[in-house]
Amino acid sequence: MHAEIAGLPVLPGQAAIKPYAINANADAAAADAVEPSWFNDIYLLAPVGYFVLSFDTTILQMNVVGADQLGIPRTNPDRATLRQFVAPRFHDDFDRFVRRALNSAQPEQCNLQMLRGRDKQGFPVSLRASADSSGQALRVVLEPAEGRLPALEHSEERFRRIVHHAEEGIWEIDAAARTSFVNPKLAQMLGYSIEEMLEQPLVAFMDEEGRIILERNIARRQQGQAIRHEFKFIRKDGAELWATLVTNPIFDGEGGYRGALALVSDITDSRASAELIWQQANFDTLTALPNRHMFQDRLNQELKKARREGLLLALLFIDLDGFKAVNDTLGHAQGDALLVEVARRIGRCVRNSDTVARLGGDEFIVILPGLERVDGSDRIAQSMLTLLGRPFALDGAQPSISASIGIALYPADAGGADELLHAADQAMYAAKQSGRNRYSYYTQDLQLAAQARQQATLDLRAALAQQQFELHYQPIVNLRGGKIERAEALLRWRHPQRGLLAPAEFLPFAEAGGMMLEIGDWVFRQAAQQARRWQDELGKGFQVSINQSSAQLRGDTAVYVDWLRYAAELGLSPRSIVLEITEGVLMDTSRAAERLRDLREMGLQVALDNFGTGYSSLSHLKHFGIDLLKLDRSFIQHLANDSGDLAMCEALIVMAHKLGLRVVAEGVETVAQSGLLAMAGCDYAQGYAFAGALPAPELAALAQRGLQLLH
């Protein structure tokens, strides 16, 4: 029923297989590290007890029959030793037997009595043992010494019971790969009866792909190789069954190939889960495009091919223009639908060999390998701009967007994946800066500009840490009495080399470097301290305005809560601070209305700056909870008695008052302008007619001295 390896029984056909190595030490603590080779699964069905022991005879591995013989779990959770199951009077014989086996090149044999579990009756056995080829363990076979015929009958009955009740399928095929035996579990797995499967060729249960793999593996089995492979079988009902086959060849006494025996495990569910996990890890769930992870892998592979074959490669970095406005106004569901259509349109512009991926948000990337010309990506980029510029047909709306595309080339612009992506990103940024709805190639100048932006960000962080920022204040005058009752805080940077810088010279770098929240927090605290001092000096109602960017308005509400806590520590009323926002900020965030309502509930006031130059309407003013309306200077600069601008100002002032808003006129430069605005009912004015931006002490002195201009 079995052949022998170094005196130990094994299944037929395993003579060509080397014993597996066990990574264990002599001490029992190493037992946890033992991991037998996969072909040891066949030993589970051996009709005799099979054990792998450490040098102190701790049972590291045993088969089903061995566990049944000793009456213990096969995993041996209590780390039992084989010696403890030897009858005490045979301990000396067992110890000598173990020493001989460990030090002999030939298998050793010993007859003694074993105890099963707590049973003290004992039963005679024959032990055969030899050292493992690794020299780190002992391999032992245990057979009851009850006579050859009874032992054989008992062994065969146990083997039959194991085979028919096994939780894994058992499949035996003959030399022609026809089914000679299956157990009930395997028949159940495939949905057939045992009789239906017998004599059927193995390929009858596979699709074409599986047949090709099987033919290759049969050839390897005939060469004496044990194989583990995953196959897809077709069940009787047509459903797919994925299974792992651990297969061992069977040879006759003369070494001729007689077939194979396989243990079959159903892995359909685990494979489906693994495929789902792989899909989620590598593909974007919304557009089904490769995600950043898969893109990186594809780019690395394409770059290797380009290096090997001397080919050109282009990387297109695509960022959508105006997508956020669509997402905010139409909602996220419509925004998602637009992104899906964007992915489809980009895909129409490229070849089957190209890769389109979504990096996240509204950013897409395209790999164009195997280009023959440096400018080969021009046509593709232009077709993308054309398609993406067409209106999108969404439910109840037809929004339009555009795209900014950056192009970087291998090997001209970069040699590595990260560097190439960085170059394409810089080129995309340049396209946006140049007006959007266009593509731009990477150049060395872009690299220098990027380095300049990076250095500017570092300088800004140093400026914040070294207190190089200052606040200057432009007075806001009450037109009824000519008194300075408010001031707008304006940020300045006293640069160590360049002198005093206006916001336009550095705030764009702050926004690009993600520093607006930090700088905004500093501005608020400085302005709050100054407002507290001015209320003591100039009157309790004095207010200070600070400008808010869209990035700040989108930030965490906790920032504003912290500001109010700080104001309370100063003894400052929340109404003392006015947050100035532009019309663009109103349209730039879907949470603007909610956030502004939150701020008003906190007691902060909100002013809408530069009104009249954007897209907001008077209905927005009430909807967003605005307190002050600041007329843009474009209405003021040509103000005269008979001008249309005066009529426009009068109309806006009347409507604003009807809505309960106060009006501030910006850019007032002459006494005549201030007089006309006062007659039109405007509440406040600011501009060079009164003063420009002043350091805090100068504004305080001006306010205390009083404005002579208006008297």
XYZ file of C-alpha atoms in Angstrom:
711
model
C 0.000 0.000 0.000
C 2.944 2.286 0.369
C 6.589 2.620 -0.610
C 9.391 3.794 1.722
C 11.670 6.830 1.990
C 14.578 6.299 4.326
C 12.561 3.553 5.969
C 9.474 5.728 6.427
C 6.181 4.940 4.667
C 4.921 7.496 2.151
C 2.171 7.557 -0.437
C 2.826 6.017 -3.851
C 4.754 8.165 -6.222
C 6.535 10.258 -3.617
C 9.900 8.641 -3.828
C 11.158 11.520 -5.956
C 10.124 14.130 -3.416
C 12.610 15.333 -0.836
C 11.452 15.343 2.780
C 10.392 18.825 3.799
C 12.617 20.873 6.074
C 11.370 22.018 9.459
C 12.606 25.274 10.897
C 12.684 24.227 14.538
C 15.177 24.178 17.377
C 15.621 21.474 19.932
C 13.661 23.409 22.520
C 9.880 23.358 22.422
C 9.660 27.136 22.014
C 10.595 26.742 18.359
C 7.561 24.592 17.609
C 5.416 27.593 16.702
C 7.701 28.411 13.777
C 7.209 25.027 12.037
C 5.582 25.358 8.636
C 5.676 22.099 6.571
C 5.886 22.230 2.800
C 2.572 22.111 0.984
C 3.066 18.515 -0.263
C 2.811 17.323 3.336
C -0.976 17.688 2.911
C -0.849 14.254 1.261
C 0.526 12.799 4.487
C -2.716 13.755 6.173
C -4.297 10.738 4.437
C -1.543 8.247 5.289
C -3.056 5.098 6.926
C -0.385 5.052 9.642
C 0.564 7.534 12.344
C 3.047 10.076 11.015
C 4.863 12.527 13.334
C 7.511 15.231 13.141
C 9.251 15.751 16.495
C 11.700 18.258 17.905
C 14.772 16.874 19.659
C 12.926 16.774 22.999
C 10.148 14.764 21.206
C 7.629 17.645 21.282
C 5.100 16.869 18.529
C 5.487 19.607 15.921
C 3.296 18.018 13.236
C 1.146 14.887 12.990
C -1.355 13.485 10.578
C -4.995 12.550 11.210
C -4.275 8.918 12.046
C -1.496 9.895 14.467
C -3.763 12.318 16.324
C -6.437 9.592 16.515
C -3.914 7.082 17.858
C -2.878 9.403 20.692
C -6.321 10.884 21.324
C -5.187 14.554 21.082
C -5.949 17.465 18.710
C -3.808 17.454 15.597
C -2.665 21.031 16.261
C -1.247 19.898 19.636
C -2.181 23.072 21.550
C -0.728 21.689 24.800
C 2.660 20.994 23.161
C 2.598 17.382 24.164
C 5.676 15.181 23.663
C 5.501 11.735 22.100
C 7.457 10.376 25.113
C 4.599 11.139 27.494
C 2.407 8.641 25.580
C 5.009 5.860 26.000
C 4.249 3.440 28.868
C 6.629 4.357 31.752
C 8.329 0.981 31.801
C 9.431 1.551 28.192
C 10.847 5.061 28.706
C 14.470 3.885 28.724
C 13.918 1.868 25.535
C 12.258 4.896 23.897
C 15.085 7.270 24.890
C 17.740 4.925 23.456
C 15.662 4.548 20.303
C 15.480 8.349 19.846
C 19.240 8.766 20.364
C 20.009 6.053 17.807
C 17.650 7.600 15.260
C 19.174 11.063 15.665
C 22.716 9.783 15.231
C 22.199 7.167 12.550
C 22.112 7.510 8.799
C 19.674 4.575 8.629
C 16.130 4.340 10.021
C 15.818 2.807 13.493
C 12.991 0.573 14.746
C 11.616 -0.091 18.208
C 8.695 -2.107 19.630
C 7.070 -0.838 22.818
C 3.752 0.025 24.416
C 1.910 3.360 24.018
C -0.838 4.953 26.074
C -3.780 6.650 24.373
C -4.796 9.885 26.147
C -5.775 9.144 29.731
C -6.192 5.437 28.990
C -3.578 3.534 30.996
C -4.341 0.181 29.317
C -1.719 0.640 26.633
C -1.338 -0.962 23.223
C 1.722 -2.447 21.479
C 3.197 -0.485 18.585
C 6.098 -0.540 16.202
C 8.036 2.762 15.825
C 10.333 3.622 12.976
C 12.322 6.873 12.999
C 15.075 8.767 11.225
C 16.521 12.249 11.431
C 15.035 14.788 9.030
C 17.343 15.754 6.162
C 17.552 19.248 7.644
C 19.079 17.816 10.811
C 16.621 19.832 12.869
C 13.850 17.308 13.548
C 12.929 13.640 13.869
C 10.446 11.868 11.577
C 8.525 8.977 13.201
C 6.010 6.430 11.862
C 3.778 4.620 14.375
C 2.014 1.326 13.470
C 0.007 -0.821 15.888
C 1.724 -4.188 16.375
C -1.495 -6.248 16.119
C -0.584 -8.541 13.288
C -0.292 -7.648 9.652
C -3.778 -8.690 8.493
C -5.762 -7.111 11.372
C -3.536 -4.003 11.146
C -4.129 -3.797 7.423
C -7.882 -4.186 7.822
C -7.935 -1.596 10.604
C -5.776 0.752 8.570
C -7.942 0.405 5.484
C -11.114 1.000 7.471
C -9.610 4.142 8.996
C -8.453 5.301 5.553
C -11.936 4.692 4.094
C -13.514 6.675 6.921
C -11.112 9.587 6.425
C -11.620 9.684 2.659
C -15.422 9.582 2.783
C -15.795 12.108 5.582
C -13.000 14.469 4.594
C -13.853 18.161 4.335
C -11.700 18.388 1.211
C -12.205 16.772 -2.142
C -10.053 13.794 -3.124
C -9.573 13.109 -6.823
C -7.599 10.249 -8.344
C -6.899 10.085 -12.068
C -5.236 7.370 -14.125
C -2.365 7.763 -16.574
C -4.790 8.967 -19.270
C -6.083 11.688 -16.923
C -9.454 9.945 -16.538
C -11.214 9.900 -13.174
C -10.629 6.642 -11.304
C -11.864 7.773 -7.874
C -13.555 10.747 -6.196
C -14.832 11.076 -2.669
C -18.358 12.363 -1.853
C -17.056 15.816 -0.957
C -15.564 16.368 -4.418
C -18.703 15.148 -6.175
C -20.750 17.536 -4.044
C -18.405 20.442 -4.861
C -18.949 19.940 -8.608
C -22.649 19.080 -8.347
C -22.350 15.567 -9.804
C -22.902 12.115 -8.397
C -19.819 9.946 -7.932
C -21.021 7.601 -10.700
C -21.332 10.522 -13.154
C -17.714 11.514 -12.595
C -16.043 8.102 -12.800
C -14.221 7.380 -16.067
C -14.714 10.974 -17.176
C -11.595 12.829 -18.365
C -10.462 15.614 -16.092
C -10.762 18.141 -18.923
C -14.514 17.462 -19.086
C -14.868 19.604 -15.968
C -12.755 22.540 -17.224
C -12.944 25.398 -19.713
C -10.399 25.902 -22.503
C -7.983 27.907 -20.366
C -8.018 25.241 -17.662
C -7.370 22.501 -20.201
C -4.225 24.211 -21.443
C -2.893 24.603 -17.897
C -3.809 20.996 -17.090
C -1.932 19.576 -20.084
C 1.195 21.413 -18.997
C 0.854 20.181 -15.415
C 0.202 16.571 -16.426
C 3.523 16.586 -18.278
C 5.249 17.861 -15.129
C 3.538 15.218 -12.966
C 4.754 12.455 -15.266
C 8.261 13.726 -14.584
C 7.697 13.081 -10.877
C 6.974 16.651 -9.798
C 4.433 17.345 -7.076
C 2.289 20.354 -7.987
C 0.043 22.905 -6.304
C -2.090 24.951 -8.657
C -5.342 26.879 -8.839
C -7.828 25.688 -11.447
C -11.213 26.891 -12.593
C -13.722 24.035 -12.908
C -17.197 24.186 -14.403
C -19.901 22.765 -12.170
C -22.760 20.698 -13.538
C -25.047 23.730 -13.256
C -22.589 25.837 -15.307
C -21.278 27.868 -12.368
C -17.554 28.382 -11.893
C -15.690 26.632 -9.103
C -12.189 27.843 -8.288
C -10.166 25.233 -6.449
C -6.641 24.564 -5.264
C -5.274 21.155 -6.272
C -2.367 19.691 -4.322
C -1.344 16.883 -6.651
C 1.162 14.026 -6.280
C 2.082 11.566 -9.012
C 1.548 7.796 -8.531
C 4.138 5.332 -9.852
C 4.144 1.548 -9.966
C 6.918 -0.672 -8.624
C 8.925 -0.294 -11.829
C 8.663 3.511 -11.761
C 5.994 3.775 -14.434
C 3.512 6.637 -14.190
C 0.069 5.356 -13.141
C -1.749 8.615 -12.470
C -2.073 11.169 -9.721
C -3.840 11.821 -6.466
C -5.030 15.326 -5.572
C -6.510 17.098 -2.572
C -9.040 19.670 -3.799
C -9.989 22.789 -1.784
C -12.812 25.136 -2.798
C -11.425 28.703 -2.905
C -14.233 30.326 -4.919
C -15.306 32.678 -2.118
C -11.803 33.588 -1.017
C -10.735 34.176 -4.615
C -13.742 36.442 -5.199
C -12.872 38.371 -2.038
C -9.242 38.620 -3.099
C -10.242 39.863 -6.561
C -12.553 42.452 -5.002
C -9.790 43.627 -2.673
C -7.371 43.807 -5.607
C -9.931 45.699 -7.687
C -10.561 48.214 -4.908
C -6.828 48.652 -4.314
C -6.033 49.315 -7.971
C -9.072 50.914 -9.592
C -11.144 54.010 -8.961
C -14.595 52.990 -7.764
C -16.364 55.889 -9.507
C -14.861 55.849 -13.011
C -13.427 52.276 -13.061
C -10.144 53.792 -14.253
C -6.811 52.737 -12.727
C -6.180 54.665 -9.517
C -2.947 56.246 -8.319
C -1.524 52.908 -7.155
C -2.156 51.150 -10.462
C -0.992 54.221 -12.387
C 2.367 54.182 -10.581
C 2.821 50.522 -11.430
C 1.889 51.051 -15.097
C 4.163 54.086 -15.395
C 7.132 52.195 -13.952
C 6.530 49.311 -16.371
C 6.208 51.621 -19.380
C 9.367 53.504 -18.392
C 11.302 50.221 -18.185
C 10.085 49.328 -21.669
C 10.936 52.802 -22.993
C 14.490 52.538 -21.606
C 14.950 49.051 -23.000
C 13.653 49.867 -26.494
C 14.763 53.513 -26.692
C 11.213 54.863 -27.075
C 9.634 58.202 -26.185
C 6.898 58.482 -23.585
C 4.568 61.375 -22.733
C 2.708 61.973 -19.491
C -0.387 64.189 -19.582
C -1.584 65.671 -16.282
C -5.219 66.848 -16.655
C -6.959 69.109 -14.140
C -10.549 70.240 -14.757
C -11.327 73.954 -14.783
C -14.611 74.958 -13.188
C -15.495 71.516 -11.847
C -15.820 72.725 -8.276
C -18.479 75.268 -9.219
C -20.494 72.489 -10.908
C -20.058 70.229 -7.902
C -21.119 72.982 -5.497
C -24.100 74.270 -7.447
C -25.527 71.005 -8.815
C -24.515 68.693 -5.985
C -22.067 65.830 -5.561
C -24.212 63.286 -7.422
C -24.164 65.434 -10.551
C -20.476 66.138 -10.003
C -19.787 62.400 -9.911
C -21.794 61.890 -13.105
C -19.713 64.597 -14.779
C -16.471 62.888 -13.711
C -17.650 59.590 -15.189
C -18.370 61.343 -18.491
C -15.002 63.118 -18.342
C -13.277 59.738 -17.977
C -15.206 58.445 -21.004
C -14.303 61.471 -23.144
C -10.618 61.259 -22.240
C -10.668 57.557 -23.116
C -12.023 58.383 -26.586
C -8.912 60.458 -27.308
C -6.280 57.792 -26.633
C -5.115 54.474 -28.078
C -5.809 51.046 -26.591
C -2.168 50.834 -25.552
C -2.380 54.079 -23.530
C -3.299 54.272 -19.849
C -5.899 56.685 -18.469
C -6.003 56.944 -14.664
C -7.770 59.071 -12.095
C -5.483 60.389 -9.387
C -8.352 61.696 -7.269
C -10.823 64.585 -7.237
C -10.867 66.189 -10.689
C -7.306 65.162 -11.603
C -6.638 62.633 -14.376
C -3.411 61.332 -15.852
C -2.627 59.729 -19.210
C 0.429 57.650 -20.145
C 1.267 57.755 -23.862
C 4.024 55.162 -24.491
C 5.831 54.411 -27.735
C 5.709 57.883 -29.286
C 7.666 58.372 -32.499
C 7.858 62.182 -32.315
C 8.359 64.624 -29.460
C 5.216 66.524 -30.457
C 3.144 63.363 -30.825
C 1.015 64.277 -27.839
C -0.176 67.597 -29.321
C -3.065 66.099 -31.269
C -4.235 64.026 -28.318
C -4.089 66.960 -25.889
C -5.981 69.216 -28.300
C -8.701 66.617 -28.889
C -9.120 66.295 -25.128
C -9.542 70.061 -24.765
C -12.144 70.052 -27.549
C -14.175 67.179 -26.122
C -13.988 68.342 -22.520
C -15.038 71.850 -23.563
C -18.397 70.641 -24.880
C -21.437 70.925 -22.547
C -22.246 67.908 -20.402
C -25.795 66.530 -20.502
C -26.650 65.906 -16.848
C -30.094 65.558 -15.285
C -31.773 68.906 -15.751
C -28.541 70.800 -16.478
C -25.894 71.219 -19.162
C -22.813 72.583 -17.372
C -19.628 73.435 -19.216
C -16.070 73.063 -17.977
C -12.628 73.123 -19.515
C -9.288 71.506 -18.730
C -5.693 72.504 -18.122
C -3.205 69.895 -19.358
C 0.460 69.614 -18.494
C 2.735 67.480 -20.684
C 6.089 66.005 -19.651
C 8.277 63.834 -21.887
C 10.603 60.927 -21.189
C 13.589 61.053 -21.457
C 13.822 64.772 -22.263
C 12.220 66.093 -19.055
C 12.825 63.362 -16.479
C 14.170 59.848 -16.161
C 12.131 58.524 -13.231
C 8.433 58.100 -12.534
C 8.209 60.575 -9.646
C 10.231 63.213 -11.489
C 8.137 62.835 -14.646
C 4.877 63.177 -12.710
C 6.239 66.248 -10.946
C 7.213 67.810 -14.279
C 3.747 67.153 -15.751
C 2.156 68.681 -12.653
C 4.259 71.828 -13.037
C 3.311 72.068 -16.707
C -0.375 71.760 -15.780
C 0.042 74.533 -13.221
C 1.566 76.715 -15.947
C -1.415 76.026 -18.213
C -3.768 77.171 -15.460
C -1.732 80.285 -14.813
C -1.811 81.102 -18.535
C -5.595 81.250 -18.656
C -6.793 77.620 -18.502
C -8.427 75.595 -21.295
C -5.026 74.898 -22.827
C -2.067 72.552 -22.648
C 1.505 73.382 -21.727
C 4.761 71.482 -22.096
C 7.202 71.244 -19.242
C 10.224 73.570 -19.546
C 13.210 74.355 -17.402
C 11.664 77.753 -16.687
C 8.724 75.977 -15.067
C 11.141 74.105 -12.849
C 12.770 77.363 -11.820
C 9.343 78.889 -11.147
C 8.371 75.884 -9.046
C 11.576 76.181 -7.074
C 10.855 79.880 -6.584
C 7.365 79.044 -5.266
C 8.848 76.462 -2.942
C 11.427 78.915 -1.658
C 8.745 81.569 -1.198
C 6.758 79.148 0.944
C 9.824 78.458 3.077
C 10.438 82.203 3.396
C 6.823 82.771 4.438
C 7.099 80.154 7.155
C 10.269 81.840 8.388
C 8.536 85.228 8.247
C 5.717 83.928 10.409
C 8.125 82.417 12.904
C 10.344 85.522 12.997
C 7.418 88.003 13.252
C 8.176 89.762 9.961
C 4.482 90.304 9.205
C 2.765 93.569 10.093
C -0.796 94.863 9.971
C -1.502 98.299 8.548
C -4.976 99.779 8.795
C -7.005 101.892 6.381
C -9.619 104.045 8.141
C -13.319 103.628 7.337
C -15.167 106.918 7.889
C -18.765 107.474 8.933
C -20.047 109.874 6.245
C -22.672 111.355 8.506
C -20.273 112.690 11.145
C -16.863 112.298 9.569
C -15.644 110.118 12.415
C -13.320 107.127 11.969
C -15.324 104.258 13.438
C -13.815 101.316 11.602
C -10.569 100.190 9.987
C -9.647 97.484 7.500
C -6.592 95.443 8.502
C -4.182 95.014 5.579
C -1.309 92.553 5.783
C 2.252 93.602 5.006
C 5.499 91.650 4.960
C 8.615 93.495 6.033
C 11.046 91.420 4.026
C 14.678 91.543 5.251
C 15.994 92.213 1.711
C 13.038 93.508 -0.312
C 11.494 95.843 2.228
C 7.755 96.264 2.847
C 5.715 94.005 0.551
C 2.011 94.310 -0.280
C -0.257 91.215 -0.113
C -0.344 90.779 -3.890
C 3.386 90.078 -3.835
C 3.253 87.118 -1.468
C -0.313 85.890 -0.746
C -0.492 83.835 -3.972
C 2.526 81.900 -2.717
C 0.858 81.502 0.671
C -2.247 80.043 -1.003
C -0.178 77.705 -3.184
C 1.850 76.609 -0.154
C -1.221 75.966 2.007
C -0.332 78.650 4.554
C -3.490 80.766 4.461
C -4.934 79.218 7.609
C -1.770 79.850 9.626
C -1.375 83.419 8.369
C -5.108 84.064 8.797
C -4.925 82.957 12.414
C -2.033 85.351 13.055
C -3.942 88.220 11.392
C -7.029 87.650 13.513
C -5.129 87.622 16.791
C -3.189 90.758 15.922
C -6.333 92.540 14.729
C -8.243 91.475 17.845
C -5.528 92.847 20.118
C -5.545 96.129 18.177
C -9.342 96.371 18.255
C -9.235 95.935 22.015
C -6.746 98.807 22.374
C -8.698 101.094 20.027
C -11.946 100.470 21.819
C -10.266 101.720 24.979
C -8.839 104.753 23.147
C -11.463 105.631 20.491
C -14.743 104.181 21.721
C -16.334 100.828 22.472
C -17.998 100.520 19.073
C -14.773 100.564 17.048
C -14.594 97.667 14.557
C -11.723 96.086 12.643
C -12.226 94.211 9.367
C -10.048 91.307 8.252
C -10.131 89.605 4.860
C -11.109 85.945 4.524
C -10.066 83.676 1.638
C -12.077 80.737 0.340
C -9.493 78.388 1.891
C -10.157 79.907 5.302
C -13.920 79.764 4.859
C -13.687 76.082 3.920
C -11.572 75.370 7.001
C -12.643 73.815 10.259
C -15.285 75.701 12.249
C -13.139 75.010 15.303
C -10.774 77.751 14.079
C -13.520 80.360 14.469
C -14.569 78.945 17.832
C -10.969 79.323 18.954
C -10.967 82.926 17.696
C -14.050 83.739 19.735
C -12.471 82.167 22.787
C -9.429 84.345 22.258
C -11.611 87.460 21.808
C -13.403 86.635 25.055
C -10.047 86.422 26.839
C -9.357 89.957 25.587
C -12.777 91.131 26.751
C -13.674 91.830 23.134
C -17.207 91.498 21.749
C -17.477 89.262 18.643
C -19.146 92.178 16.796
C -15.850 94.028 17.047
C -14.452 91.891 14.212
C -15.840 92.037 10.666
C -14.907 89.279 8.207
C -14.581 90.582 4.659
C -15.192 88.154 1.803
C -15.383 88.611 -1.960
C -18.142 87.521 -4.311
C -15.793 84.828 -5.568
C -15.624 83.314 -2.093
C -19.426 83.153 -2.010
C -19.464 81.153 -5.230
C -16.411 79.047 -4.413
C -17.722 76.823 -1.649
C -20.878 74.753 -1.322
C -20.865 75.348 2.419
C -20.552 79.135 2.180
C -24.144 79.882 3.245
C -24.014 77.439 6.125
C -20.610 78.647 7.278
C -21.603 82.342 7.108
C -24.752 81.647 9.098
C -22.624 79.891 11.708
C -20.321 82.916 11.923
C -23.207 85.349 12.340
C -24.673 83.146 15.078
C -21.306 83.383 16.803
C -21.663 87.166 16.722
C -19.122 87.933 13.985
C -20.180 90.342 11.245
C -19.637 89.713 7.529
C -18.921 92.288 4.823
C -19.118 91.586 1.085
C -16.117 93.275 -0.554
C -15.865 94.565 -4.148
C -19.600 94.209 -4.718
C -20.711 94.733 -8.309
C -17.792 93.104 -10.115
C -18.805 89.465 -9.731
C -21.854 87.266 -10.172
C -23.694 87.682 -6.888
C -27.116 89.275 -6.819
C -29.032 91.163 -4.134
C -30.915 87.944 -3.313
C -27.571 86.355 -2.423
C -26.987 89.069 0.162
C -29.929 87.970 2.259
C -29.352 84.289 1.601
C -25.737 84.376 2.762
C -26.350 86.623 5.775
C -24.277 89.701 4.839
C -24.098 92.695 7.232
C -22.155 95.248 5.178
C -21.978 95.862 1.459
C -18.736 97.357 0.098
C -19.264 99.031 -3.297
C -16.399 98.362 -5.670
C -14.141 101.298 -6.528
C -15.153 100.976 -10.198
C -18.488 102.634 -9.286
C -16.732 105.461 -7.470
C -13.837 106.509 -9.703
C -16.021 108.345 -12.270
C -18.654 109.535 -9.827
C -20.179 112.935 -10.777
C -23.533 114.711 -10.554
C -24.717 113.653 -13.995
C -23.048 110.252 -14.253
C -24.794 106.918 -14.540
C -22.472 105.641 -11.817
C -24.129 107.994 -9.308
C -27.557 106.671 -10.241
C -26.270 103.105 -9.899
C -24.771 103.882 -6.482
C -28.013 105.500 -5.294
C -30.041 102.480 -6.434
C -27.699 99.979 -4.786
C -27.637 101.976 -1.543
C -31.448 102.142 -1.393
C -31.855 98.422 -2.074
C -29.145 97.522 0.432
C -30.842 99.605 3.119
C -34.141 97.878 2.302
C -32.384 94.587 3.038
C -31.070 95.940 6.339
C -27.477 96.285 5.128
C -25.085 99.169 5.653
C -22.989 100.351 2.720
C -19.282 101.182 2.532
C -17.871 102.891 -0.559
C -14.314 101.902 -1.479
C -11.777 103.880 -3.465
C -13.025 107.351 -2.489
C -10.281 109.729 -3.617
C -11.824 113.221 -3.646
C -13.934 115.465 -1.446
C -16.498 115.661 -4.250
C -16.903 111.899 -4.327
C -17.398 111.704 -0.570
C -19.975 114.506 -0.720
C -22.000 112.829 -3.462
C -21.929 109.511 -1.595
C -23.092 111.210 1.607
C -26.013 112.803 -0.264
C -26.853 109.411 -1.800
C -27.211 107.997 1.729
C -24.008 105.924 1.797
C -23.070 105.011 5.370
C -19.279 104.694 5.226
C -16.360 105.404 2.909
C -12.697 104.570 2.686
C -9.978 105.660 0.321
C -7.119 108.052 -0.211
C -9.447 111.020 0.285
C -9.076 110.200 3.980
C -5.925 108.113 4.271
C -4.179 105.097 2.856
C -3.107 102.098 4.922
C -1.398 103.344 8.092
C 0.511 101.776 10.958
C -1.732 101.425 13.992
C -0.295 104.400 15.958
C -0.754 106.758 12.992
C -4.373 105.702 12.480
C -5.097 106.243 16.185
C -3.557 109.716 16.042
C -5.620 110.567 12.945
C -8.817 109.360 14.557
C -8.163 111.373 17.733
C -7.171 114.463 15.753
C -10.272 114.249 13.570
C -10.579 114.525 9.831
C -10.357 118.124 8.578
C -11.089 117.089 5.034
C -14.801 116.786 5.595
C -15.263 120.118 7.434
